[in-house]
């Protein structure tokens, strides 16, 4: 028997399998995922690696094969299923097997466990008082202090005792020798919450919730492990539905993972899970220490956890009998990893579930095009929740055409309608949120008079303004010179959109002198916790108006906010990538959803230069399906995901000329490798950010209707890069269906 091993070197060239023999003393000790120490290279340097398979024979001469030396100390074996998942991720997203293994293995090293020491009085109170008198008579002050403290409270924390009573370990030891007290240590599990399960306070499901749970359960009971999408507005009872599904799965002896974007992982949400599952719930978050994570994973392996809740990385929880993965807010871009392998947690959840015969439940009020498309193609089943459980109405939305304002002579960033409505709220003592949609903003050029936006004639995305009046497409590299007048209407009001939150704050303060204003953006949230502080100040009514970027859209509920103003809905609409329409729709709907969460119904004002654009129109109507129909047509026409697949190849190097040359070679290779001529190859173009840390960047985009073909080409490119010395000084990363433009 031989062990197939991936050695722990991040160098691309060594990303292949090395075979080692298994010495007799290690037989039966190794399994798939075990970390081992092996001799490597001519000098037999000792390095670590992971066993990823066993084989009966080898192509190497027997005398050339070296033995595995030993198991790595303090290492945590990756579950063999997670190794299979890592292999899938490497294939799907590129990168090395080691990088994939490191992604699925959340804990790198065994962390020494933490113990808590306790001091306990062993004497009866009478005996203790006698002893105390003795110490006092002998003037043994420290001993007396300690004993008096223990008489008051017979069991105390070692750390507290030494600090509070100011005694040393020597004093504690001497009392221990005299049989006065005992010093005990107990192992504590870090990151655990002690929480008792409440009684079964089940809500009475409405017909739609009932339908979702029973259809899910019907499949599950028959051994059909599918993918489902729960599509329902915030407050429609999605979380209740997940909890019931999980309850049933757990009752069958299986476990569940609940992915929630970190920003939405609030205390209230977590409490609802504790209430149902008690301390059989575990939580992961980015603030936890390595020790806390380690202890929670140990609990998982011992079978003490049924439900793991956390962001992206919680997907790799080593459950032995995983039955269900819930991906809440599945449209969130944070589900995509920005490190190699650049995996998407939604897709990876579906892959893991298929490998382990588990089901996947996705949930969102504004589903990703990917998730909705899966329902249309029959790969997922959709459950719709159309009613808010608490019965509030959706807000009334007004769209203001900013071109019209300009025509009437209002050059302010605030429309007359918005000003009037803000004043109304201030008089009533209600609160207002003003939202500047800067996400993905990339310096597009537009006409304030007619709304015309300069776009790439080939890619149908906005061009970005660069120095010297150059307008550039970041997919294909197309360039043109910025014009002085609008090519559509001849107006001179053409240019970049420059307003920032700071300027808006000044304008708002000037306009509403008596109002108190808070601002939340990158500048005001640099300090730790400042994000939370601003939101809670606003929530406590310490300000009338909150101005902010997309940051203010999520998280807290503000019942006193009855008006939301969206200042420039177009800013994300004309970002320079193919997801801009989807992102705009999602942000507008989520922002609108902030108005009228309380008793008083809400209103929303959307200011735009393109009131006819479907993302804006459909967001104003809160009509997801209408939006989807338009957007999917655009994706079909242009060959963008989810209809086609898009592979970005990001290349980085210090020498720009050489990089350009290498990028050209790689492109030519891709053209040659694509024998059946299935691909559309775009670029190489300079990314939006052309230079980072003195490294230049180039991006090549490959489009194809079949993902399988793209993966094959990616594999061939990886081989070509590995074999060709010319690529040594260049870093190359792959990104399937990127979330934005590079
Ligand atoms: P979502 O996850 O879609 O935002 P939640 O599950 O959080 O919705 O539900 C919103 C609120 O309504 C919660 O307080 C929840 O307990 C309550 N709720 C959900 N479903 C019902 C129901 N069928 N009957 C009564 N209350 C419900
Ligand atoms: Zn114009
Ligand atoms: Zn282009």
XYZ file of C-alpha atoms and ligand atoms in Angstrom:
771
model
C 0.000 0.000 0.000
C 1.139 3.496 -0.851
C -0.092 6.828 0.396
C -0.801 9.567 -2.139
C 0.312 12.769 -0.513
C 0.030 16.460 -1.262
C 3.008 18.213 0.271
C 2.408 21.418 2.130
C 4.146 23.845 -0.133
C 2.149 26.622 -1.702
C 4.444 26.594 -4.689
C 2.358 25.797 -7.774
C 5.037 23.517 -9.223
C 4.717 21.025 -6.393
C 0.973 20.842 -6.582
C 0.830 17.243 -7.573
C 0.601 13.922 -5.864
C 3.736 12.334 -4.392
C 3.663 8.681 -3.413
C 5.195 7.353 -0.225
C 5.308 3.886 1.273
C 3.659 3.246 4.616
C 5.989 1.676 7.201
C 4.518 -1.187 9.228
C 4.236 0.825 12.450
C 2.005 3.356 10.685
C -0.309 0.801 9.029
C -3.844 1.421 10.183
C -2.811 4.761 11.645
C -3.287 6.815 8.519
C -6.527 7.730 6.862
C -7.567 10.116 4.126
C -7.002 13.616 5.422
C -4.267 12.721 7.950
C -1.426 15.202 8.111
C 1.964 13.481 7.954
C 5.685 14.321 7.902
C 7.599 13.077 4.870
C 11.171 13.375 3.536
C 11.275 15.578 0.462
C 13.752 16.340 -2.288
C 17.436 15.429 -2.508
C 18.252 16.560 0.986
C 15.281 14.653 2.432
C 14.060 17.786 4.095
C 11.209 16.983 6.486
C 7.992 18.662 5.445
C 4.333 18.084 6.124
C 1.644 16.945 3.748
C -1.847 15.482 3.624
C -2.850 11.963 2.694
C -5.476 12.312 -0.019
C -5.727 8.695 -1.219
C -4.231 5.197 -0.937
C -3.108 3.132 -3.897
C -2.065 -0.463 -4.409
C 0.661 0.131 -6.919
C 3.076 2.779 -8.081
C 4.815 3.642 -11.324
C 8.051 4.466 -9.536
C 10.794 1.886 -8.989
C 10.336 0.476 -5.484
C 13.770 1.614 -4.308
C 12.999 5.249 -5.186
C 9.901 5.387 -2.987
C 10.470 6.953 0.399
C 8.495 6.094 3.524
C 6.158 8.318 5.484
C 8.080 9.299 8.618
C 5.287 9.920 11.100
C 1.948 11.533 11.742
C 2.215 15.285 12.244
C 1.910 16.234 15.881
C -0.986 18.376 17.023
C -2.651 18.078 13.664
C -6.330 17.771 13.010
C -7.235 15.214 10.345
C -9.423 16.600 7.617
C -12.462 14.483 7.269
C -12.168 12.444 4.115
C -15.374 13.928 2.771
C -13.962 17.393 3.091
C -10.943 16.218 1.098
C -13.334 15.208 -1.662
C -14.969 18.622 -1.416
C -11.547 20.284 -1.611
C -10.822 18.322 -4.802
C -14.116 19.515 -6.254
C -13.280 23.125 -5.328
C -9.837 22.926 -6.903
C -11.384 21.610 -10.118
C -14.181 24.202 -10.164
C -12.346 27.308 -9.059
C -8.672 26.701 -9.833
C -5.681 27.098 -7.559
C -3.686 24.358 -5.875
C -4.924 21.342 -3.934
C -3.086 22.670 -0.885
C -4.970 25.963 -1.098
C -8.235 24.038 -1.362
C -7.342 21.809 1.585
C -6.483 24.822 3.696
C -9.861 26.319 2.890
C -11.879 23.319 4.019
C -9.742 22.813 7.113
C -10.754 25.667 9.366
C -8.318 24.795 12.127
C -4.646 24.667 11.304
C -3.222 23.412 14.588
C -4.488 21.892 17.724
C -4.807 24.726 20.203
C -3.799 23.913 23.769
C -6.951 23.678 25.792
C -7.810 26.187 28.450
C -8.337 25.173 32.032
C -10.035 27.088 34.736
C -8.680 26.688 38.267
C -10.930 26.760 41.275
C -10.188 27.098 44.964
C -12.604 25.302 47.276
C -12.889 25.323 51.066
C -12.777 21.802 52.509
C -13.496 22.600 56.156
C -16.846 23.067 57.788
C -17.648 26.641 58.744
C -16.923 26.054 62.445
C -13.564 24.401 61.785
C -12.696 27.169 59.372
C -13.442 29.890 61.916
C -11.244 28.165 64.463
C -8.424 27.953 61.949
C -8.933 31.615 61.097
C -8.466 32.571 64.751
C -5.218 30.610 64.766
C -3.879 32.452 61.734
C -4.836 35.788 63.226
C -3.136 34.936 66.525
C 0.061 34.029 64.627
C -0.285 37.223 62.616
C -0.385 35.244 59.360
C -2.240 37.978 57.483
C -2.321 36.531 53.964
C -3.569 33.144 55.173
C -6.222 34.841 57.265
C -7.354 36.975 54.350
C -7.702 33.953 52.092
C -9.580 31.883 54.621
C -11.926 34.730 55.543
C -12.700 35.126 51.859
C -13.449 31.437 51.492
C -15.703 31.408 54.546
C -17.758 34.075 52.825
C -17.795 32.183 49.528
C -16.486 28.617 49.753
C -15.808 28.138 46.043
C -13.931 30.760 44.040
C -12.044 31.297 40.820
C -8.294 30.990 41.249
C -7.610 34.149 39.240
C -10.189 36.109 41.190
C -8.927 34.892 44.546
C -5.328 35.815 43.866
C -6.281 39.246 42.579
C -9.110 40.224 44.855
C -7.629 38.859 48.066
C -4.073 39.616 47.045
C -2.610 36.220 47.966
C 0.154 34.311 46.229
C 0.192 30.743 44.970
C 2.531 29.853 47.849
C -0.154 30.812 50.370
C -2.770 28.777 48.541
C -0.397 25.798 48.450
C 0.335 25.918 52.151
C -3.379 25.941 52.973
C -3.829 23.076 50.573
C -1.124 21.083 52.389
C -2.920 21.695 55.666
C -6.079 20.253 54.136
C -7.937 23.573 54.381
C -8.735 23.904 50.719
C -8.480 22.119 47.426
C -7.178 23.488 44.147
C -9.026 21.967 41.210
C -8.828 22.539 37.520
C -11.518 21.952 34.972
C -11.337 22.147 31.208
C -13.452 24.898 29.729
C -14.829 24.920 26.234
C -14.197 28.263 24.626
C -16.875 29.874 22.532
C -19.714 27.901 24.078
C -22.883 29.470 25.294
C -24.848 27.983 28.121
C -28.420 28.240 27.096
C -31.454 26.267 28.116
C -33.976 25.284 25.537
C -37.318 27.048 25.970
C -40.533 25.120 25.782
C -41.713 24.292 22.303
C -43.311 27.635 21.457
C -44.319 26.791 17.941
C -45.927 29.428 15.761
C -48.991 28.509 13.808
C -47.805 28.443 10.210
C -49.724 30.201 7.471
C -50.640 28.236 4.342
C -47.493 29.232 2.428
C -45.147 28.326 5.262
C -46.995 25.049 5.767
C -46.669 24.249 2.072
C -42.908 24.896 2.115
C -42.237 22.706 5.131
C -44.459 19.833 4.058
C -43.151 19.708 0.492
C -39.572 19.771 1.785
C -40.340 17.020 4.254
C -42.169 14.867 1.751
C -39.042 14.814 -0.436
C -36.719 14.344 2.502
C -38.660 11.414 3.910
C -38.532 9.709 0.523
C -34.762 10.163 0.308
C -34.919 12.981 -2.219
C -32.299 15.508 -1.169
C -32.986 18.554 -3.277
C -32.242 22.253 -3.491
C -35.017 24.670 -2.509
C -35.394 28.432 -2.655
C -37.513 30.192 -0.045
C -38.374 33.472 -1.731
C -40.097 35.905 0.611
C -39.802 39.497 1.789
C -38.136 40.313 5.099
C -40.501 39.411 7.892
C -42.426 36.851 5.869
C -41.388 34.056 8.217
C -38.446 32.456 6.391
C -36.448 31.901 9.563
C -39.386 30.110 11.200
C -39.520 27.826 8.170
C -35.792 27.026 8.380
C -36.093 26.277 12.084
C -38.910 23.801 11.521
C -37.033 22.061 8.691
C -33.928 21.822 10.861
C -35.937 20.495 13.798
C -37.210 17.610 11.691
C -33.787 16.830 10.209
C -32.176 16.868 13.669
C -34.907 14.607 15.007
C -33.753 12.060 12.427
C -30.271 12.164 13.938
C -28.685 14.373 11.301
C -27.055 17.812 11.565
C -27.580 21.184 9.928
C -25.429 24.125 8.874
C -27.010 27.591 8.675
C -25.035 30.153 6.687
C -25.880 33.781 7.465
C -23.849 36.783 6.276
C -21.892 38.080 9.242
C -23.655 41.457 9.132
C -27.052 39.772 9.522
C -25.907 37.421 12.281
C -27.563 39.377 15.041
C -28.079 38.431 18.643
C -31.838 38.209 18.107
C -31.461 35.674 15.301
C -29.091 33.543 17.296
C -31.410 33.602 20.310
C -34.219 32.139 18.219
C -32.031 29.151 17.404
C -30.962 28.745 21.025
C -34.587 28.844 22.090
C -35.322 25.811 19.914
C -32.111 23.811 20.095
C -30.497 24.959 23.369
C -26.761 24.462 23.663
C -26.731 21.989 20.782
C -26.273 25.109 18.661
C -22.813 26.465 17.973
C -21.878 29.781 16.386
C -18.852 30.756 14.346
C -17.870 34.328 13.627
C -14.787 36.236 12.594
C -14.261 37.713 16.058
C -13.671 34.288 17.598
C -10.153 33.260 18.535
C -8.459 30.182 17.104
C -8.947 28.478 20.479
C -12.673 29.148 20.503
C -13.017 27.803 16.975
C -10.982 24.741 17.832
C -13.090 23.918 20.886
C -16.313 24.283 18.898
C -14.995 21.950 16.173
C -14.086 19.450 18.881
C -17.640 19.612 20.165
C -18.853 18.979 16.625
C -16.638 15.911 16.277
C -17.807 14.551 19.612
C -21.389 14.827 18.407
C -22.387 17.558 20.857
C -23.634 19.965 18.191
C -26.657 19.627 15.916
C -26.757 23.088 14.360
C -23.807 25.242 13.303
C -24.555 28.871 12.456
C -22.027 31.150 10.834
C -20.738 32.965 7.765
C -19.147 31.384 4.675
C -16.533 29.285 6.443
C -19.119 27.495 8.621
C -19.857 25.485 5.482
C -16.818 23.338 6.269
C -18.045 22.184 9.687
C -16.954 18.535 9.959
C -20.364 17.032 10.725
C -20.494 13.266 10.373
C -24.088 13.034 9.271
C -24.940 16.312 7.616
C -28.594 16.490 6.598
C -29.321 20.100 5.663
C -27.536 23.300 4.673
C -29.481 26.578 4.856
C -28.044 29.579 3.003
C -29.924 32.655 4.221
C -29.673 35.925 2.222
C -28.164 33.805 -0.535
C -27.835 36.842 -2.857
C -25.174 38.438 -0.625
C -21.851 39.014 -2.352
C -19.943 38.075 0.811
C -20.676 34.436 0.001
C -18.003 34.648 -2.649
C -14.477 34.187 -1.344
C -11.843 36.658 -2.452
C -8.998 34.259 -1.817
C -7.945 31.309 -3.958
C -9.881 29.111 -4.388
C -12.432 31.838 -5.121
C -15.373 29.659 -4.265
C -18.996 30.657 -3.958
C -20.550 29.312 -0.757
C -23.947 28.775 -2.416
C -22.514 26.570 -5.164
C -20.156 24.818 -2.787
C -23.010 24.144 -0.356
C -24.943 22.474 -3.159
C -21.870 20.389 -4.070
C -21.231 19.321 -0.475
C -24.883 18.433 0.025
C -24.874 16.255 -3.094
C -21.759 14.393 -1.921
C -23.265 13.724 1.505
C -26.913 13.193 0.561
C -28.162 16.327 2.276
C -30.630 19.008 1.190
C -30.001 22.702 0.592
C -32.435 25.507 1.402
C -31.634 28.949 -0.026
C -33.499 32.014 1.198
C -33.827 35.630 0.069
C -36.200 38.534 -0.498
C -34.227 39.441 -3.629
C -32.863 36.134 -4.945
C -29.692 36.072 -6.997
C -30.260 35.533 -10.706
C -28.431 32.219 -10.223
C -30.863 30.925 -7.589
C -33.963 32.013 -9.496
C -32.596 30.611 -12.758
C -32.133 27.229 -11.049
C -35.850 27.252 -10.225
C -36.739 28.064 -13.825
C -34.565 25.237 -15.168
C -36.017 22.796 -12.639
C -32.798 22.364 -10.631
C -34.402 23.886 -7.532
C -37.906 24.008 -6.130
C -39.280 27.413 -5.189
C -41.384 28.223 -2.124
C -42.910 31.671 -2.147
C -43.857 33.540 1.027
C -45.857 36.565 -0.094
C -47.180 37.928 3.201
C -45.451 39.623 6.065
C -46.147 37.615 9.213
C -46.855 40.741 11.263
C -49.079 42.158 8.517
C -47.346 45.509 7.795
C -47.832 46.943 4.352
C -45.036 47.524 1.906
C -44.061 51.212 1.550
C -45.346 53.599 -1.121
C -42.624 54.434 -3.630
C -42.233 57.655 -5.654
C -39.760 57.923 -8.515
C -38.394 61.398 -9.242
C -36.905 62.130 -12.663
C -33.843 64.285 -11.944
C -33.617 65.431 -15.591
C -36.990 67.060 -15.022
C -35.669 68.838 -11.895
C -32.783 70.265 -13.916
C -35.186 71.479 -16.588
C -37.166 73.284 -13.904
C -33.994 74.949 -12.683
C -33.381 72.859 -9.541
C -29.665 72.079 -9.617
C -29.569 70.676 -6.062
C -28.935 67.022 -5.362
C -32.222 67.046 -3.426
C -35.382 67.050 -5.501
C -38.289 69.305 -4.502
C -40.410 66.296 -3.652
C -37.775 64.827 -1.346
C -37.237 68.176 0.421
C -40.949 68.558 0.997
C -41.284 65.027 2.392
C -38.258 65.380 4.672
C -39.715 68.588 6.130
C -43.002 66.815 6.719
C -41.254 64.066 8.773
C -39.199 66.570 10.761
C -42.409 68.361 11.751
C -43.959 65.070 12.881
C -40.854 63.984 14.819
C -40.272 60.963 12.613
C -36.931 59.839 11.216
C -35.467 59.879 7.717
C -32.748 57.818 6.027
C -30.909 59.215 3.005
C -29.053 56.646 1.039
C -26.262 57.207 -1.468
C -25.735 54.123 -3.503
C -21.994 54.029 -4.109
C -21.512 50.296 -4.296
C -19.551 49.315 -7.363
C -19.363 52.976 -8.390
C -16.626 53.330 -10.968
C -16.654 56.823 -12.400
C -19.070 56.494 -15.285
C -19.935 59.494 -17.466
C -23.537 60.548 -17.979
C -25.677 63.418 -19.199
C -27.691 65.192 -16.511
C -29.996 66.605 -19.109
C -31.157 63.461 -20.935
C -29.732 60.610 -18.829
C -27.481 59.220 -21.580
C -24.643 57.021 -20.244
C -21.489 56.266 -22.239
C -21.217 52.482 -22.685
C -18.933 49.976 -24.404
C -20.334 49.144 -27.836
C -19.177 45.512 -27.454
C -19.925 44.591 -23.846
C -22.916 46.787 -22.955
C -21.397 47.928 -19.647
C -20.543 51.517 -18.666
C -17.138 52.925 -19.532
C -15.030 54.228 -16.642
C -13.431 57.669 -16.739
C -9.640 57.745 -16.471
C -7.051 60.518 -16.478
C -6.865 62.709 -19.561
C -10.510 62.187 -20.461
C -10.064 58.554 -21.528
C -13.119 56.330 -21.158
C -12.263 52.623 -20.816
C -14.168 49.299 -20.878
C -12.796 46.959 -18.233
C -13.887 43.795 -19.967
C -12.475 44.219 -23.456
C -10.165 47.229 -23.176
C -12.161 49.385 -25.640
C -11.301 53.098 -25.262
C -12.673 56.381 -26.409
C -12.118 60.047 -25.648
C -14.719 61.776 -23.463
C -16.894 64.180 -25.470
C -17.615 67.802 -24.410
C -21.263 67.578 -25.327
C -23.805 64.791 -25.021
C -23.811 62.623 -28.186
C -27.511 62.042 -27.656
C -28.975 65.508 -26.915
C -26.097 67.939 -27.425
C -26.251 69.298 -23.863
C -23.033 70.394 -22.151
C -24.206 68.862 -18.846
C -22.214 65.689 -19.445
C -19.613 64.477 -16.986
C -18.799 62.279 -14.020
C -21.053 61.997 -10.999
C -19.106 63.375 -8.088
C -21.275 63.705 -4.987
C -20.052 61.985 -1.838
C -21.752 61.492 1.528
C -19.785 64.353 3.095
C -21.067 66.848 0.512
C -24.586 65.567 0.979
C -24.290 66.036 4.714
C -23.308 69.695 4.157
C -26.195 70.255 1.763
C -28.716 68.591 4.081
C -27.511 70.599 7.089
C -27.823 73.825 5.114
C -31.309 72.916 3.907
C -32.681 71.692 7.250
C -30.947 73.900 9.836
C -32.962 72.632 12.809
C -32.442 68.924 12.123
C -29.728 66.806 13.715
C -27.849 64.698 11.194
C -25.692 61.550 11.442
C -23.451 60.268 8.675
C -22.276 56.722 8.153
C -19.699 55.830 5.513
C -16.147 54.525 5.262
C -14.775 57.696 6.886
C -17.034 57.733 9.927
C -16.768 53.982 10.595
C -13.002 53.542 10.603
C -12.848 52.914 14.349
C -13.892 49.632 15.867
C -17.548 49.588 16.940
C -18.254 53.002 15.387
C -20.596 51.274 12.937
C -22.647 49.902 15.826
C -22.481 53.214 17.749
C -23.900 55.274 14.904
C -26.708 52.803 14.306
C -27.696 52.595 17.947
C -27.547 56.391 18.367
C -29.949 56.684 15.433
C -32.078 53.872 16.761
C -32.340 55.716 20.128
C -33.666 58.770 18.334
C -30.535 60.875 18.864
C -30.764 62.171 15.275
C -33.502 62.996 12.797
C -31.648 62.123 9.611
C -29.144 59.365 8.877
C -27.086 59.758 5.702
C -25.116 56.792 4.502
C -23.866 54.403 1.878
C -25.058 50.815 1.394
C -23.894 50.167 4.981
C -27.147 51.568 6.362
C -29.310 49.179 4.373
C -28.753 46.116 6.543
C -28.781 45.141 10.161
C -30.869 47.169 12.597
C -34.586 47.739 12.430
C -35.684 51.380 12.854
C -39.428 51.514 13.590
C -39.476 55.329 13.605
C -38.082 55.665 10.073
C -41.000 56.498 7.815
C -39.120 57.998 4.865
C -36.219 56.666 2.863
C -34.627 58.855 0.181
C -32.429 57.208 -2.433
C -30.310 60.019 -3.798
C -28.730 58.697 -6.948
C -30.114 55.312 -7.791
C -28.033 55.320 -10.978
C -24.654 55.224 -9.287
C -24.613 51.450 -8.962
C -26.691 50.991 -12.105
C -23.835 52.253 -14.214
C -21.005 50.512 -12.471
C -18.855 48.840 -15.072
C -19.796 45.166 -14.708
C -22.597 42.904 -15.829
C -24.152 42.560 -12.366
C -24.884 46.277 -12.001
C -28.599 45.960 -12.813
C -29.049 43.134 -10.317
C -27.116 44.944 -7.616
C -29.137 48.113 -8.105
C -32.455 46.308 -7.927
C -31.381 44.469 -4.790
C -30.117 47.615 -3.050
C -33.190 49.658 -3.922
C -35.586 46.973 -2.693
C -33.604 46.434 0.504
C -33.323 50.199 1.102
C -37.034 50.699 0.454
C -37.743 47.905 2.934
C -36.247 50.131 5.671
C -39.226 52.483 5.532
C -42.286 51.777 7.622
C -41.196 48.827 9.739
C -43.229 50.171 12.632
C -46.873 51.157 13.013
C -46.782 54.135 10.637
C -46.636 53.172 6.943
C -43.504 54.230 5.069
C -42.674 56.179 1.954
C -39.704 55.987 -0.375
C -38.374 58.563 -2.845
C -36.078 57.238 -5.581
C -34.166 59.967 -7.421
C -32.855 58.913 -10.819
C -31.749 60.084 -14.252
C -33.059 56.867 -15.800
C -36.594 56.360 -14.499
C -37.367 54.029 -17.381
C -34.599 51.551 -16.644
C -36.168 48.233 -15.635
C -34.057 47.880 -12.464
C -35.479 51.165 -11.185
C -39.024 50.666 -12.421
C -39.290 47.148 -11.022
C -37.677 48.132 -7.721
C -40.251 50.923 -7.384
C -42.991 48.344 -7.956
C -41.192 45.807 -5.709
C -41.611 43.404 -8.599
C -38.841 40.804 -8.556
C -40.217 38.623 -11.315
C -40.629 41.554 -13.659
C -37.028 42.471 -12.979
C -35.852 38.897 -13.474
C -37.508 38.606 -16.894
C -35.717 41.723 -18.180
C -32.395 40.941 -16.590
C -32.224 37.334 -17.766
C -32.879 38.510 -21.324
C -29.863 40.829 -21.086
C -27.705 38.006 -19.711
C -28.848 35.681 -22.499
C -28.202 38.248 -25.179
C -24.739 39.145 -23.941
C -23.735 35.648 -22.833
C -23.319 36.507 -19.154
C -23.962 34.223 -16.137
C -26.078 32.424 -15.103
C -27.005 31.659 -18.708
C -23.376 31.348 -19.759
C -20.265 31.007 -17.660
C -17.601 33.655 -17.391
C -14.046 32.913 -16.334
C -11.760 35.770 -15.350
C -8.034 35.106 -15.504
C -6.305 37.716 -13.369
C -2.598 38.160 -14.085
C -0.231 40.185 -11.907
C 3.394 41.105 -12.463
C 5.972 43.801 -11.675
C 7.090 44.388 -15.281
C 4.187 45.773 -17.268
C 5.633 45.078 -20.712
C 6.489 41.508 -19.830
C 3.044 41.025 -18.290
C 1.426 42.264 -21.474
C 3.474 39.769 -23.457
C 2.649 36.846 -21.138
C -1.037 37.747 -21.188
C -0.929 37.635 -24.976
C 0.680 34.190 -24.895
C -1.922 32.885 -22.509
C -4.678 34.227 -24.715
C -3.175 32.550 -27.776
C -2.898 29.316 -25.859
C -6.579 29.529 -24.900
C -7.511 30.114 -28.537
C -5.518 27.048 -29.610
C -6.851 24.899 -26.749
C -10.424 25.716 -27.708
C -10.515 23.221 -30.579
C -14.284 23.152 -30.972
C -14.385 26.970 -31.054
C -16.858 27.185 -28.191
C -15.300 30.113 -26.392
C -15.523 33.829 -26.645
C -12.238 35.289 -25.465
C -12.188 38.936 -24.405
C -9.202 41.099 -23.529
C -6.613 41.076 -22.059
C -7.631 44.454 -20.653
C -6.295 46.548 -17.805
C -8.509 46.139 -14.783
C -10.165 49.131 -13.145
C -7.379 49.198 -10.617
C -4.418 48.735 -12.912
C -1.652 48.697 -10.344
C -1.681 47.416 -6.773
C 1.440 47.474 -4.556
C 3.630 48.177 -7.573
C 2.286 45.146 -9.385
C 0.537 45.628 -12.705
C -2.605 43.688 -13.532
C -4.237 42.330 -16.668
C -7.473 40.383 -17.012
C -8.586 37.940 -19.665
C -12.262 36.983 -19.812
C -13.459 33.689 -21.272
C -17.158 33.197 -21.934
C -18.853 29.934 -22.755
C -22.336 28.433 -22.685
C -21.018 25.282 -21.054
C -19.182 25.506 -17.770
C -17.622 22.080 -18.370
C -15.735 23.404 -21.384
C -14.442 26.388 -19.427
C -13.190 24.109 -16.662
C -11.353 21.956 -19.198
C -9.698 25.023 -20.699
C -8.808 26.252 -17.223
C -7.148 22.917 -16.442
C -5.167 23.073 -19.681
C -4.124 26.640 -18.930
C -2.968 25.607 -15.443
C -0.821 22.860 -16.973
C 0.561 25.229 -19.592
C 1.440 27.811 -16.922
C 3.117 25.155 -14.793
C 5.237 23.793 -17.649
C 6.216 27.131 -19.090
C 9.086 28.847 -17.259
C 8.091 32.161 -18.803
C 5.183 32.455 -16.354
C 7.336 32.101 -13.251
C 7.417 35.807 -12.453
C 3.681 36.217 -12.968
C 0.914 35.417 -10.540
C -2.205 33.998 -12.140
C -5.579 33.523 -10.480
C -8.839 32.188 -11.835
C -12.251 33.482 -10.904
C -15.438 31.886 -12.199
C -18.425 34.204 -12.508
C -16.736 37.063 -10.623
C -18.926 39.266 -8.425
C -17.615 42.479 -9.937
C -15.019 43.707 -12.361
C -11.346 43.580 -11.405
P -37.849 36.398 7.842
O -36.817 35.383 8.215
O -38.499 36.110 6.534
O -37.390 37.815 7.955
P -39.043 35.681 10.388
O -39.054 34.198 10.389
O -37.956 36.364 11.138
O -39.054 36.248 8.888
O -40.454 36.212 10.874
C -40.714 37.563 11.224
C -41.483 37.612 12.545
O -42.762 37.013 12.390
C -40.808 36.843 13.651
O -41.001 37.526 14.856
C -41.536 35.515 13.663
O -41.498 34.896 14.931
C -42.932 35.913 13.259
N -43.638 34.847 12.546
C -43.183 34.126 11.500
N -44.110 33.258 11.073
C -45.187 33.428 11.866
C -46.498 32.826 11.935
N -46.870 31.869 11.084
N -47.329 33.272 12.893
C -46.954 34.237 13.737
N -45.771 34.827 13.743
C -44.873 34.455 12.807
Zn -27.892 64.269 -23.154
Zn -16.085 46.212 -23.855
